[in-house]
CSV table of C-alpha atoms in Angstrom, one decimal:
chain,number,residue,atom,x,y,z
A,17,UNK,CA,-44.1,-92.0,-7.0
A,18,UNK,CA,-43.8,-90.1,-9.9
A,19,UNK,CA,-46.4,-87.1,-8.1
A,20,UNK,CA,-45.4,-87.2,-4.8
A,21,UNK,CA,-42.0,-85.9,-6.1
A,22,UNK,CA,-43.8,-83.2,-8.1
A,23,UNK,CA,-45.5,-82.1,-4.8
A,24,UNK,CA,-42.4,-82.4,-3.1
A,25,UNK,CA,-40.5,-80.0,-5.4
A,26,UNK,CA,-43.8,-77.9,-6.2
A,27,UNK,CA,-43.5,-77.5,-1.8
A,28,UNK,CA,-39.9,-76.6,-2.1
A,29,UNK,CA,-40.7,-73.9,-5.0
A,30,UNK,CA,-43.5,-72.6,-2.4
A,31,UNK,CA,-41.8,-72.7,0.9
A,32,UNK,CA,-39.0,-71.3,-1.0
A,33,UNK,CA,-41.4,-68.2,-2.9
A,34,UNK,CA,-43.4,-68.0,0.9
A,35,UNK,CA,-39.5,-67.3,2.7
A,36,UNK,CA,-38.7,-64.9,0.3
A,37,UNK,CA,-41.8,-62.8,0.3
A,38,UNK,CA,-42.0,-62.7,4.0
A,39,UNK,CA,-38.7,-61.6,4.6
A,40,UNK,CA,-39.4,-58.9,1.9
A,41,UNK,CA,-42.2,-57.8,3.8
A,42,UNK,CA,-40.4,-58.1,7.2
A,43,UNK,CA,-37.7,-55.6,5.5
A,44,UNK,CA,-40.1,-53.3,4.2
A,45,UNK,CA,-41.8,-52.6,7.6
A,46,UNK,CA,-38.8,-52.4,9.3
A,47,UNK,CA,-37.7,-49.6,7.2
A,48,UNK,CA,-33.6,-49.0,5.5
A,49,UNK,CA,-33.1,-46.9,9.2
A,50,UNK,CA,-33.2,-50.5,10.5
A,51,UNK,CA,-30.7,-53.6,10.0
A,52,UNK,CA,-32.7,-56.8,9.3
A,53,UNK,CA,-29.5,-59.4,10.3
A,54,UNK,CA,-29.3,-63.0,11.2
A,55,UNK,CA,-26.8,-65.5,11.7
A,56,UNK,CA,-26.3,-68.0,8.9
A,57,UNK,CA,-26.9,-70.8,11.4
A,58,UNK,CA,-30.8,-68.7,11.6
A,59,UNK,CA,-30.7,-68.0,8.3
A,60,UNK,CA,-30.3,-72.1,7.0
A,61,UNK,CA,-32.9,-72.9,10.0
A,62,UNK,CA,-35.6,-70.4,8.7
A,63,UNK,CA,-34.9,-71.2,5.0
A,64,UNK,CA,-34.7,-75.4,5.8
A,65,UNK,CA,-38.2,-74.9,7.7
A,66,UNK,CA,-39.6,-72.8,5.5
A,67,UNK,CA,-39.1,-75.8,2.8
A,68,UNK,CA,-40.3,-78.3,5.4
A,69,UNK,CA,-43.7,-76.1,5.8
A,70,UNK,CA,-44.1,-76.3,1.8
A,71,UNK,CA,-43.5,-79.4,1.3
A,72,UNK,CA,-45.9,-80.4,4.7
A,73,UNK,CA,-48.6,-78.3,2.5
A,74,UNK,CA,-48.2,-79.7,-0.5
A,75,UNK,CA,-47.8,-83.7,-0.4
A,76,UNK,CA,-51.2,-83.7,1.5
A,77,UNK,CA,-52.8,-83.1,-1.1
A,78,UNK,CA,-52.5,-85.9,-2.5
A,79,UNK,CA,-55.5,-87.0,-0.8
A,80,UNK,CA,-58.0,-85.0,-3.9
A,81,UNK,CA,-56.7,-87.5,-6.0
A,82,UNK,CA,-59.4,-90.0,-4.1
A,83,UNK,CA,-62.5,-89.5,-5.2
A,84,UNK,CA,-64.0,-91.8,-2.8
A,85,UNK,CA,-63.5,-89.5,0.0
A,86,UNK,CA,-65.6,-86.6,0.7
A,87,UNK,CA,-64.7,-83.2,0.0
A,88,UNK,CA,-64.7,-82.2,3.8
A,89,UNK,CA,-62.2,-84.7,4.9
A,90,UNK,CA,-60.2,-84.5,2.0
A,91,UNK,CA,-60.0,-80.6,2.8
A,92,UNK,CA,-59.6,-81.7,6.8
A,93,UNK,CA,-56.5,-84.1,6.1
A,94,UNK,CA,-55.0,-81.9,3.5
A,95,UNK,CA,-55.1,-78.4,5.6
A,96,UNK,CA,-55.0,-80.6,9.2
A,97,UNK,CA,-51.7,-82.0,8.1
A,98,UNK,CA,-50.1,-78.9,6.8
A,99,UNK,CA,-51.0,-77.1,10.0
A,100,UNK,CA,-49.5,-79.3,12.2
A,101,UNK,CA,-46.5,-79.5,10.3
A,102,UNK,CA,-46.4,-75.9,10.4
A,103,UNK,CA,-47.4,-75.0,14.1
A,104,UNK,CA,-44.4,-77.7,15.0
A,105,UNK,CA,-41.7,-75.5,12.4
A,106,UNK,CA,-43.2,-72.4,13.3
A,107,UNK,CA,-42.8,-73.1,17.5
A,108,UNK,CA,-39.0,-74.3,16.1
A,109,UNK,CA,-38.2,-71.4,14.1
A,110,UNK,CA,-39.6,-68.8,16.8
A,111,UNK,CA,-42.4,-67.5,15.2
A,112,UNK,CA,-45.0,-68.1,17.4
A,113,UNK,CA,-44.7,-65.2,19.7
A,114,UNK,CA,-44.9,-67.4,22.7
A,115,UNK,CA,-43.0,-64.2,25.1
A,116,UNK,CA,-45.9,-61.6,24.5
A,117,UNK,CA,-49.1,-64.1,26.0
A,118,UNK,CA,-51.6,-66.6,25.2
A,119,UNK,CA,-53.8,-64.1,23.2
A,120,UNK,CA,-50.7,-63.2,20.9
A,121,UNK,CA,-50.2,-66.7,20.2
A,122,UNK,CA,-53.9,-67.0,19.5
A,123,UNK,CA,-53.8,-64.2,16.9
A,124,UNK,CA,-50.6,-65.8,15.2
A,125,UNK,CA,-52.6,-69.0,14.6
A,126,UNK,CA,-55.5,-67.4,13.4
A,127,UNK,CA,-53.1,-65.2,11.3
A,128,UNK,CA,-51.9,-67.8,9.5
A,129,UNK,CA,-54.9,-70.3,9.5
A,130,UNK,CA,-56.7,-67.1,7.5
A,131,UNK,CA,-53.7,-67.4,5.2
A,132,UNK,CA,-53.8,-70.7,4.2
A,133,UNK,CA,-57.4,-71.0,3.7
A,134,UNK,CA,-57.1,-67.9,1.3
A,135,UNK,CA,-54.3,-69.8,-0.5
A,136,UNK,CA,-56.1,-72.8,-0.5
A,137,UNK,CA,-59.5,-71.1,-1.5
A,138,UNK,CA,-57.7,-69.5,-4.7
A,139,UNK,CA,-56.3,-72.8,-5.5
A,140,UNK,CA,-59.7,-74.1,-5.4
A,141,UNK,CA,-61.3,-71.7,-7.4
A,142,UNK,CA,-58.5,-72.1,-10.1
A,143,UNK,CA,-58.7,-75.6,-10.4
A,144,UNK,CA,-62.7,-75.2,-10.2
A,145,UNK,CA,-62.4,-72.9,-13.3
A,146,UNK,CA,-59.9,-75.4,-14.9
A,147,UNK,CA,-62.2,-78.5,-14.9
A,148,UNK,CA,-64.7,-75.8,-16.2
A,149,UNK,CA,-63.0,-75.1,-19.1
A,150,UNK,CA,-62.4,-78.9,-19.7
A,151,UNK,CA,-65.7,-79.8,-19.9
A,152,UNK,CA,-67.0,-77.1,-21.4
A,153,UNK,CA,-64.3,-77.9,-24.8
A,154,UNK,CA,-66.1,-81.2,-23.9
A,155,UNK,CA,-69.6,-80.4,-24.7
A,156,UNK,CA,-68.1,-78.6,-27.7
A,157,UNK,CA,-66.8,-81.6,-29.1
């Protein structure tokens, strides 16, 4: 119990840090000649789904902690679940560009599948290098 509401607040801290830098993003390509408004009804929607997309990232992966599962299904549940949860927010929040066509919608998914394996992949290779380091102060023992 005691991890699953570590990942829970680690998703929080993430949807939270993912909100903020895409809305500095979406201000800086905008430009200061443009407003970037929203209601606060928006504003609590984006922010509350943002959270929910964290959260539906992080709790899933929970399923490393099984060794007795291989590393492809592990990888499968983990970024399976938190796509789904985030195609469903996304649809909700209006970021799926569903007025410009099917091939913009396409290019969204794939936008953001390449970004979550890159965050994935760097979280693999950190925790790769981690274990590393463990058993190399191991072997020094």
């Amino acid at each position: 119990m005691k991890k699953i509401i570590k990942l829970i607040l680690g998703g929080i801290a993430w949807g939270c840090t993912m909100f903020t830098i895409i809305g500095i993003i979406i201000a800086l390509i905008m430009g200061q000649d443009n407003s970037f408004m929203m209601s606060t009804s928006d504003y609590i929607k984006q922010a509350v789904l943002s959270i929910i997309i964290g959260i539906g990232f992080t709790v899933p992966s929970i399923v490393y902690d099984y060794e007795n599962i291989s590393k492809f299904l592990q990888f499968t549940v983990h970024m399976g679940t938190g796509f789904c949860i985030y195609m469903i927010c996304a649809y909700m929040a209006g970021w799926v560009p569903t007025g410009f066509g099917l091939g913009a919608v396409i290019l969204s998914i794939a936008f953001w599948i390449i970004i979550s394996l890159a965050i994935w992949f760097f979280f693999y290779m950190y925790y790769k290098k981690e274990a590393e380091n463990i058993n190399k102060k191991l072997k020094d023992n």
